[in-house]
Amino acid sequence: MTVGDRVDSYFICATPRTGSSLLLGLLESTGVAGHPQAYFRAPDEPLWAERWLLPRTADGGFDHAAYVRAARDAGRTANGVFGAKLMWGTLDELVDKLGGVHPDLAGQDVALLERAFGHTRFVYLRRDDVLAQAVSWLRAEQTQVWYVGGNGEISGGRNGQEPDFDTDGIDGLIQTIEEHNAGWQAWFSAAGVRPHVVRYEDLDEDMVAATRGILDFLGLDMPDVRAVVPRHQRQADDVNREWIQRYRAESPNATGQSGAQRPQRRQLL
């Protein structure tokens, strides 16, 4: 497959606080890259199912094959292209459930995804400044404010808790980020996937160029009448900068990067 080939589906593969919500909104604004959302995050699936009015089973659940079909319908633009976001922990959950629907392909991650979503490509979104990412993640976990703005997301409201600096919390999230990045890279290698890589820093510098780069990778042309428009607001502020400076002052050996860790998949908050 060449870069110019059209795709049926794509997944933004990320870790939290890499600008993934911003990127989803930018891609949706093009009108040709689906309506990408985190459709397969396990705690949110019942909420999506309720929004889509999916029939419930006797135990209150829902048929996963029907759920995938509903997600495809909700996540496609008129040209038939579907987009979604996968965090590291979500990948395992999705392919495990797809393996139950398509047992002949169980254990073959890419084949399962393509059976369910058609011709699929992958975009890997990562952030070089892991310390800034960990600080942003800690604040979002504490306040439950994962984004400002948006267009139809299921979760991300405020719980009223004020953010509180926590060195141990930042340390733990730096390690988790490194583990999840290593996990994605190991999966790409094992699955024979060559993703299009987008750095948060490049996205922050030029949102339009980053978005158009993904469209080129997916073989999609944006109509001249459309514009790449952000739907989310920047959240980093003086508190983030103060926490970064404080962490560096109290942890003089910290660089925001930790050594390679053994990949582990875990469900993300």
Coordinates of N, CA, C and O in Angstrom, one line a residue, residues 16-83:
P16 N -2.4 9.5 27.2 CA -3.1 10.7 27.7 C -2.2 12.0 27.7 O -1.0 11.9 27.9
R17 N -2.8 13.1 27.4 CA -2.2 14.4 27.4 C -1.1 14.6 26.3 O -0.1 15.2 26.5
T18 N -1.4 14.0 25.2 CA -0.6 14.3 24.0 C -1.3 15.1 23.0 O -0.8 15.2 21.8
G19 N -2.4 15.8 23.3 CA -3.1 16.6 22.4 C -4.1 15.8 21.6 O -4.5 16.2 20.5
S20 N -4.5 14.6 22.0 CA -5.3 13.7 21.2 C -6.7 14.2 21.0 O -7.2 14.2 19.9
S21 N -7.3 14.8 22.0 CA -8.6 15.4 21.8 C -8.6 16.6 20.8 O -9.4 16.7 20.0
L22 N -7.6 17.4 21.0 CA -7.4 18.5 20.0 C -7.3 17.9 18.6 O -7.9 18.4 17.6
L23 N -6.4 16.9 18.4 CA -6.2 16.3 17.1 C -7.5 15.7 16.5 O -7.8 15.9 15.3
L24 N -8.3 15.1 17.4 CA -9.6 14.5 16.9 C -10.5 15.6 16.3 O -11.1 15.4 15.3
G25 N -10.5 16.7 17.0 CA -11.4 17.8 16.6 C -10.9 18.4 15.3 O -11.7 18.8 14.4
L26 N -9.6 18.5 15.2 CA -9.0 19.1 13.9 C -9.3 18.2 12.8 O -9.7 18.7 11.7
L27 N -9.2 16.9 12.9 CA -9.4 15.9 11.9 C -10.9 16.0 11.5 O -11.3 15.9 10.3
E28 N -11.8 16.0 12.5 CA -13.2 16.1 12.2 C -13.6 17.3 11.4 O -14.4 17.3 10.5
S29 N -12.9 18.4 11.7 CA -13.2 19.7 11.0 C -13.0 19.7 9.5 O -13.5 20.5 8.8
T30 N -12.1 18.7 9.1 CA -11.8 18.6 7.6 C -13.0 18.1 6.8 O -13.1 18.3 5.6
G31 N -13.9 17.4 7.5 CA -15.1 16.9 6.8 C -14.9 15.6 6.0 O -15.8 15.1 5.5
V32 N -13.6 15.1 6.1 CA -13.3 13.9 5.3 C -12.7 12.8 6.1 O -12.4 11.7 5.6
A33 N -12.4 13.0 7.4 CA -11.6 12.1 8.2 C -12.5 11.5 9.3 O -12.0 11.2 10.4
G34 N -13.8 11.3 9.1 CA -14.6 10.7 10.1 C -15.0 11.7 11.2 O -14.6 12.9 11.2
H35 N -15.6 11.1 12.2 CA -15.9 11.8 13.5 C -15.2 11.1 14.6 O -15.9 10.4 15.4
P36 N -13.9 11.2 14.7 CA -13.1 10.3 15.6 C -13.4 10.7 17.0 O -13.4 11.9 17.4
Q37 N -13.6 9.6 17.8 CA -13.8 9.7 19.3 C -13.2 8.5 19.9 O -12.8 7.6 19.2
A38 N -13.1 8.5 21.3 CA -12.6 7.3 22.0 C -13.8 6.4 22.2 O -14.3 6.2 23.3
Y39 N -14.2 5.8 21.1 CA -15.4 4.9 21.2 C -15.3 3.6 22.0 O -16.2 3.0 22.4
F40 N -14.0 3.2 22.2 CA -13.8 1.8 22.7 C -13.2 1.8 24.1 O -12.7 0.8 24.5
R41 N -13.2 2.9 24.8 CA -12.8 3.0 26.2 C -13.9 2.3 27.0 O -15.0 2.7 27.0
A42 N -13.5 1.2 27.7 CA -14.5 0.4 28.3 C -15.5 1.1 29.2 O -16.7 0.8 29.2
P43 N -15.1 2.0 30.1 CA -16.0 2.7 31.0 C -17.0 3.5 30.2 O -18.1 3.8 30.7
D44 N -16.7 4.0 29.0 CA -17.6 4.8 28.2 C -18.5 4.0 27.3 O -19.5 4.6 26.8
E45 N -18.2 2.8 27.0 CA -19.0 2.0 26.1 C -20.5 2.0 26.4 O -21.3 2.2 25.5
P46 N -20.8 1.8 27.7 CA -22.3 1.8 28.0 C -22.9 3.1 27.7 O -24.1 3.2 27.4
L47 N -22.2 4.2 27.9 CA -22.7 5.6 27.6 C -22.9 5.8 26.2 O -23.9 6.4 25.7
W48 N -22.0 5.3 25.3 CA -22.2 5.4 23.9 C -23.4 4.5 23.5 O -24.2 4.9 22.7
A49 N -23.4 3.3 24.0 CA -24.5 2.4 23.7 C -25.9 3.0 24.0 O -26.8 2.9 23.2
E50 N -25.9 3.7 25.1 CA -27.2 4.4 25.5 C -27.5 5.5 24.5 O -28.6 5.7 24.1
R51 N -26.5 6.3 24.1 CA -26.7 7.4 23.2 C -27.2 6.8 21.9 O -28.0 7.5 21.2
W52 N -26.7 5.7 21.5 CA -27.1 5.1 20.2 C -28.3 4.2 20.3 O -28.7 3.6 19.3
L53 N -28.9 4.1 21.5 CA -30.1 3.4 21.7 C -30.0 1.9 21.3 O -30.9 1.3 20.7
L54 N -28.8 1.3 21.6 CA -28.6 -0.1 21.3 C -29.5 -1.0 22.3 O -29.6 -0.7 23.4
P55 N -30.1 -2.0 21.7 CA -30.8 -3.0 22.6 C -30.0 -3.6 23.6 O -28.8 -3.9 23.4
R56 N -30.5 -3.8 24.8 CA -29.8 -4.4 25.9 C -30.1 -5.8 26.0 O -31.2 -6.3 25.7
T57 N -29.1 -6.6 26.5 CA -29.3 -8.0 26.7 C -29.9 -8.2 28.0 O -30.1 -7.3 28.8
A58 N -30.2 -9.5 28.3 CA -30.9 -9.8 29.6 C -30.2 -9.4 30.8 O -30.7 -9.0 31.8
D59 N -28.8 -9.4 30.7 CA -28.0 -9.0 31.9 C -27.7 -7.5 31.8 O -26.8 -7.0 32.6
G60 N -28.3 -6.7 31.0 CA -28.1 -5.3 30.9 C -26.9 -4.9 30.0 O -26.6 -3.7 29.9
G61 N -26.2 -5.8 29.4 CA -25.2 -5.5 28.5 C -25.7 -5.2 27.1 O -26.8 -4.9 26.9
F62 N -24.8 -5.4 26.1 CA -25.2 -5.2 24.7 C -24.3 -6.1 23.8 O -23.2 -6.5 24.2
D63 N -24.7 -6.4 22.7 CA -24.0 -7.2 21.7 C -22.8 -6.4 21.2 O -23.0 -5.3 20.6
H64 N -21.6 -6.9 21.3 CA -20.4 -6.1 20.9 C -20.4 -5.9 19.4 O -19.9 -4.9 18.9
A65 N -20.8 -6.9 18.6 CA -20.8 -6.7 17.2 C -21.7 -5.6 16.8 O -21.4 -4.8 15.9
A66 N -22.9 -5.5 17.4 CA -23.8 -4.4 17.2 C -23.2 -3.1 17.6 O -23.4 -2.1 17.0
Y67 N -22.4 -3.1 18.7 CA -21.8 -1.9 19.2 C -20.8 -1.4 18.2 O -20.7 -0.2 17.9
V68 N -20.0 -2.3 17.6 CA -19.0 -1.9 16.6 C -19.7 -1.3 15.4 O -19.2 -0.3 14.8
R69 N -20.8 -1.9 14.9 CA -21.5 -1.4 13.8 C -22.0 0.0 14.1 O -21.9 0.9 13.2
A70 N -22.5 0.2 15.3 CA -23.0 1.5 15.7 C -21.9 2.6 15.7 O -22.1 3.7 15.3
A71 N -20.7 2.1 16.3 CA -19.6 3.0 16.3 C -19.1 3.4 14.9 O -18.8 4.6 14.7
R72 N -19.1 2.4 14.0 CA -18.7 2.7 12.6 C -19.7 3.7 12.0 O -19.3 4.7 11.3
D73 N -21.0 3.6 12.2 CA -22.0 4.5 11.7 C -21.8 5.9 12.3 O -21.9 6.9 11.5
A74 N -21.5 6.0 13.6 CA -21.4 7.3 14.2 C -20.1 7.9 13.8 O -20.0 9.2 13.8
G75 N -19.0 7.1 13.6 CA -17.7 7.7 13.4 C -17.3 7.9 11.9 O -16.2 8.3 11.7
R76 N -18.2 7.7 11.0 CA -17.9 7.9 9.6 C -18.4 9.2 9.0 O -19.5 9.7 9.4
T77 N -17.7 9.8 8.2 CA -18.1 10.9 7.4 C -18.8 10.4 6.1 O -18.8 9.2 5.8
A78 N -19.3 11.3 5.3 CA -20.1 10.9 4.2 C -19.3 10.1 3.1 O -19.8 9.4 2.4
N79 N -18.0 10.3 3.2 CA -17.1 9.6 2.2 C -16.8 8.2 2.7 O -16.1 7.4 2.1
G80 N -17.4 7.8 3.9 CA -17.2 6.4 4.4 C -16.0 6.2 5.3 O -15.8 5.1 5.7
V81 N -15.2 7.2 5.6 CA -14.0 7.1 6.4 C -14.4 7.1 7.8 O -15.1 8.0 8.3
F82 N -13.9 6.2 8.6 CA -14.1 6.1 10.1 C -12.8 6.4 10.8 O -11.7 6.0 10.4
G83 N -12.9 7.1 11.9 CA -11.8 7.4 12.7 C -12.1 7.2 14.2 O -13.3 7.3 14.6

